[in-house]
C-alpha positions as MATLAB code, in Angstrom:
seq = 'MRTFMLKSIVRRTSTSGASYVSRRGLSSGSAPERKVAVLGAAGGIGQPLSLLMKLNPLVSRLALYDIAGTPGVAADVSHINTRSEVAGFAGEEQLGQALEGADVVIIPAGVPRKPGMTRDDLFNINAGIVKSLCTAIAKYCPNALVNMISNPVNSTVPIAAEVFKKAGTYDEKRLFGVTTLDVVRAKTFYAGKAKVNVAEVNVPVVGGHAGITILPLFSQATPKANLSDEQIEALTKRTQDGGTEVVEAKAGKGSATLSMAYAGAIFADACLKGLNGVPDVVECSFVQSNVTELPFFASKVRLGKTGVEEVLGLGPLTDYEKKGLEALKPELLSSIEKGIKFANAS';
ca = [
     118.407  117.030   73.644;
     120.963  116.220   75.430;
     121.441  115.492   78.599;
     124.423  116.029   82.012;
     125.169  112.733   82.528;
     125.474  111.836   86.324;
     128.248  109.536   85.920;
     129.781  112.419   84.667;
     129.286  114.480   87.941;
     130.081  111.188   90.519;
     133.774  110.574   88.820;
     135.152  114.097   88.225;
     137.623  114.417   90.712;
     137.211  115.953   94.371;
     139.044  119.464   93.323;
     137.544  120.675   89.992;
     133.986  119.731   87.903;
     136.155  121.201   84.730;
     135.885  117.715   83.254;
     131.472  117.805   83.786;
     131.895  122.004   82.737;
     134.260  121.505   79.650;
     131.592  119.046   77.920;
     129.826  122.159   78.255;
     132.070  124.443   76.162;
     132.508  126.341   79.696;
     135.641  125.640   82.256;
     135.175  125.558   85.677;
     137.752  128.600   85.210;
     135.002  130.779   83.151;
     131.493  129.821   84.280;
     129.738  132.933   85.617;
     128.524  133.393   89.218;
     125.255  131.780   89.067;
     122.055  131.184   92.261;
     119.488  128.362   92.306;
     116.894  128.622   94.493;
     114.392  125.556   95.081;
     111.619  126.624   96.898;
     110.168  123.098   98.498;
     113.906  121.885   98.752;
     112.803  119.775  101.735;
     109.482  118.006  100.407;
     110.169  114.106   98.141;
     111.197  115.873   95.332;
     113.205  119.228   96.986;
     116.246  116.889   98.244;
     117.370  114.720   96.049;
     116.397  117.753   93.102;
     118.753  119.699   95.985;
     121.334  116.576   95.830;
     121.581  117.288   92.303;
     121.622  120.831   91.631;
     124.404  120.942   94.380;
     126.623  118.254   91.799;
     126.292  120.772   88.924;
     129.293  123.165   89.244;
     127.229  125.567   86.794;
     125.736  126.673   90.530;
     128.002  128.951   92.727;
     125.059  129.295   95.381;
     122.346  127.059   95.723;
     118.975  128.871   97.914;
     117.064  125.757   99.864;
     113.286  126.932  100.734;
     110.738  125.570  102.555;
     108.248  126.004  105.381;
     110.033  123.996  107.242;
     113.180  121.707  107.658;
     114.982  123.267  105.343;
     118.384  124.153  107.735;
     118.913  120.052  107.947;
     118.206  119.397  104.287;
     121.686  122.332  103.873;
     123.512  121.143  105.972;
     123.674  118.166  105.111;
     123.662  119.481  101.259;
     126.187  121.187  102.086;
     129.361  118.658  103.132;
     130.043  118.128   99.549;
     132.652  118.355   98.305;
     131.051  120.727   94.858;
     131.292  123.722   93.540;
     128.623  125.741   95.098;
     127.885  127.808   98.436;
     124.457  126.441   99.919;
     122.341  128.231  102.790;
     118.365  127.429  104.264;
     115.790  128.885  104.591;
     112.726  128.236  106.127;
     109.393  129.917  106.853;
     107.790  132.863  104.737;
     110.172  135.401  106.841;
     112.769  133.857  104.760;
     111.702  133.516  101.237;
     112.591  136.904  100.597;
     116.264  135.804  101.363;
     116.415  133.033   99.268;
     114.859  134.125   96.262;
     117.449  137.841   95.789;
     119.139  137.642   93.646;
     117.913  133.748   92.172;
     119.056  133.381   88.185;
     117.104  129.703   88.398;
     114.113  129.332   90.537;
     112.702  125.885   90.719;
     109.438  124.938   92.208;
     108.787  121.692   93.158;
     106.871  122.934   96.651;
     103.556  121.690   96.980;
     101.690  117.745   98.004;
     102.816  114.958   96.218;
      99.712  112.605   93.730;
      98.216  109.630   96.023;
      96.267  106.799   94.864;
      93.006  107.267   93.063;
      94.180  111.009   93.282;
      94.721  112.979   89.888;
      96.372  116.051   88.656;
      93.421  118.154   89.601;
      92.867  116.935   92.993;
      95.876  118.014   93.810;
      94.994  122.223   92.435;
      93.394  123.590   95.612;
      96.574  123.274   97.799;
      99.391  124.152   95.303;
      96.858  126.302   92.992;
      97.320  128.190   96.710;
     101.343  128.127   96.876;
     102.548  128.268   93.641;
     100.292  132.065   93.277;
     102.085  132.853   97.194;
     105.315  132.038   95.686;
     105.076  133.267   92.380;
     104.093  136.552   94.058;
     107.859  136.531   95.795;
     109.653  136.144   92.977;
     107.947  138.695   90.651;
     109.001  141.131   94.521;
     112.223  139.714   94.771;
     113.756  138.379   91.298;
     112.079  139.503   88.521;
     113.967  138.302   86.172;
     115.130  135.188   87.556;
     114.112  131.860   85.283;
     111.062  130.273   86.436;
     111.167  126.066   86.614;
     107.452  125.280   87.658;
     107.769  121.701   88.889;
     104.431  121.999   91.298;
     101.639  120.084   89.910;
      99.586  120.381   87.834;
     101.480  122.066   86.503;
      98.602  122.623   82.798;
      97.178  124.924   85.406;
     100.099  126.225   87.843;
     102.056  128.456   85.016;
      99.757  129.351   83.420;
      99.002  130.688   87.527;
     102.327  131.938   87.397;
     101.910  134.261   84.355;
      98.483  135.771   85.700;
     100.989  136.794   89.516;
     103.004  137.711   87.179;
     101.191  139.480   84.581;
      99.699  141.810   87.768;
     103.047  142.797   89.313;
     103.258  144.304   86.280;
     106.661  141.812   85.631;
     105.425  139.594   83.139;
     107.775  138.053   80.701;
     106.967  135.284   78.943;
     110.553  134.335   78.185;
     111.290  133.052   81.031;
     108.341  130.646   83.096;
     108.933  127.565   81.909;
     106.925  124.375   83.363;
     109.141  121.061   83.696;
     107.383  117.781   81.457;
     110.702  116.470   80.998;
     109.686  113.701   82.754;
     107.803  112.701   80.082;
     110.876  113.060   77.694;
     112.835  111.068   80.240;
     110.023  108.542   80.304;
     109.645  108.643   76.723;
     113.276  108.309   76.229;
     113.119  105.112   78.119;
     110.155  102.962   76.940;
     111.093  103.603   73.386;
     114.960  102.335   74.265;
     113.233   98.856   75.815;
     111.170   98.727   72.723;
     113.285   99.273   70.074;
     116.159   97.939   71.226;
     118.285  100.332   70.798;
     121.307  102.028   73.703;
     118.663  105.224   75.874;
     121.620  107.595   76.030;
     121.379  107.369   72.150;
     117.821  108.379   71.497;
     116.237  111.124   71.867;
     111.897  111.699   71.933;
     110.062  115.132   71.658;
     107.036  114.944   73.949;
     104.058  117.743   72.923;
     101.532  119.138   74.776;
     100.438  119.368   78.426;
     101.809  117.373   80.894;
      98.912  115.199   82.640;
      96.906  111.796   81.332;
      96.107  112.640   77.063;
      97.346  116.220   77.196;
     100.926  114.491   77.248;
     101.695  113.445   73.670;
     104.558  111.776   72.677;
     106.415  112.179   69.308;
     107.524  108.099   68.657;
     107.172  108.711   64.861;
     110.270  111.061   65.233;
     112.184  109.728   68.004;
     115.622  108.837   66.747;
     117.284  105.918   66.292;
     114.944  105.282   64.548;
     113.578  101.707   65.110;
     110.099   99.514   63.009;
     108.010   99.782   65.803;
     104.062   98.591   65.051;
     101.054  100.629   65.977;
     100.334   98.808   68.243;
     103.628   99.042   70.229;
     103.169  102.821   69.393;
     100.343  103.194   71.205;
     101.033  101.535   74.031;
     104.255  102.934   74.414;
     102.361  106.011   74.157;
      99.812  104.970   77.217;
     102.268  104.393   79.301;
     104.026  107.916   79.363;
     101.485  109.058   79.865;
     100.606  107.203   81.781;
     104.184  106.795   84.238;
     102.407  109.327   87.203;
     100.606  106.728   87.762;
     102.573  103.486   87.747;
     104.832  105.324   90.389;
     102.351  106.121   92.495;
     100.695  102.639   92.629;
     104.317  101.351   92.912;
     104.293  102.936   96.164;
     100.835  101.862   97.384;
      99.664  104.763   98.711;
     104.059  106.194  100.211;
     104.646  108.489   97.356;
     104.271  108.669   94.056;
     107.656  109.935   91.412;
     109.946  112.264   92.899;
     114.295  110.354   92.432;
     112.621  110.434   88.683;
     110.529  114.046   89.109;
     114.170  115.627   90.986;
     116.366  114.072   87.985;
     114.200  114.893   84.986;
     113.638  119.105   87.246;
     117.483  119.234   86.995;
     118.392  118.189   83.415;
     116.149  121.455   82.964;
     117.333  122.920   85.035;
     121.213  122.521   83.976;
     119.856  123.402   80.520;
     118.095  126.682   81.529;
     121.938  127.033   83.264;
     124.121  126.439   80.003;
     121.408  128.532   78.330;
     121.984  131.509   80.524;
     125.792  131.376   79.964;
     125.062  131.193   76.172;
     126.082  127.243   75.711;
     124.442  127.268   72.116;
     121.709  124.795   70.910;
     120.625  124.574   73.307;
     116.723  122.645   73.005;
     114.732  120.580   76.042;
     111.066  120.407   75.665;
     108.763  122.252   78.188;
     105.677  124.121   78.784;
     105.585  127.776   78.057;
     103.685  130.759   75.746;
     103.891  128.844   72.874;
     101.929  129.947   68.999;
     102.879  126.560   68.235;
      98.963  125.532   68.415;
      96.052  127.769   68.636;
      95.629  127.388   72.239;
      97.987  129.936   74.758;
     100.535  127.991   76.553;
     101.725  124.366   75.350;
     104.547  122.110   75.723;
     107.129  121.625   72.734;
     110.794  121.820   71.674;
     112.124  124.478   72.926;
     115.820  126.335   72.304;
     116.862  128.423   75.190;
     119.318  131.328   75.615;
     120.722  133.937   77.451;
     116.970  135.215   78.267;
     115.323  131.955   78.209;
     113.736  130.862   75.494;
     115.604  132.141   72.648;
     112.953  130.031   69.975;
     109.572  127.802   70.348;
     110.025  125.105   67.666;
     107.387  123.647   65.871;
     105.817  119.988   66.141;
     107.064  119.086   62.444;
     104.984  116.274   61.211;
     102.753  114.212   62.775;
     101.533  110.694   62.144;
      97.550  110.337   61.559;
      97.529  109.199   65.600;
      99.649  111.378   66.358;
      97.377  114.776   64.800;
      94.344  112.079   66.444;
      96.177  112.728   69.241;
      96.982  116.577   69.766;
      92.873  117.579   68.314;
      92.096  114.882   71.317;
      94.302  116.622   74.189;
      93.438  120.617   73.020;
      90.637  120.229   75.074;
      91.140  119.316   77.760;
      94.133  121.215   78.190;
      92.519  124.164   77.291;
      90.332  123.089   79.817;
      93.427  122.747   83.265;
      95.020  126.272   81.565;
      91.600  128.521   81.852;
      90.778  126.700   85.317;
      94.467  128.201   86.285;
      93.830  132.118   84.826;
      90.108  131.603   86.320;
      92.043  131.093   89.783;
      95.432  133.708   89.741;
      92.329  136.395   88.774;
      90.063  135.431   91.641;
      91.489  137.396   93.991;
];
């Protein structure tokens, strides 16, 4: 699960992104034309995410959409001397134009968490937003890869699936719940405890994207470290509560926006690499799955030219991880069913 390195973006020359792209088997001259649309681009996640996508030389066109504020964000970002052309779109009447021709659609739209809120508290607001946006995606860019960031992901991904099914455009290979932030956190926390270089760390994180449904598989982490059971449990708990840690630290003034934007950019980059035929691109994501009896589940996924190339299995689990897996299933199933019920209620 390699990530693109922000340093390589910042350090590249003003005239070319060749050094960044060549590490992915492409040159700036051979990179295909790719349009990325960010829905919710004026928000706390959307703005830094838009910046990071502007820095990605695999993007040739960047469409920034929100209900308001996007012309300013687009003007600001468009001055950056990188490959992509930027356009801003504001209001429902411009949503179709933002989406037309998109290869990847990233959805950070919605309200953020506040102190005391659970992801389920966000449901009634964000579920309606997601349903509306996905209806437009089905109409204007039905073949795009959809990266769902809007919480609660455990419910919004099933909502999107049901909307696409109703429209006759559903392809399970093209719908992703972005759980990359859980992986980013697990890597960071593990590296700190194991005293290893975080850039070399890999930790698969499976299950869902909220509380106990987040299950980091530290037994499969690399490089290996001799951590005690107590340390593994503490790392697991911190990974699960990472979002709450940030919400409380911001004291009512926001949620995990910057780290989420970074994680969203990592996953979008992986999708673009897969579309462009770069081999062996693997990231964790919440997708339609047969890995467990649940209809959606996060696990390692190999990405390719049509989206999901292969959903990978869980691998060997410790007894602690097996217990965590069984414990998360009822809550995750409930969230999935809640999303399906909402999508089919109207």
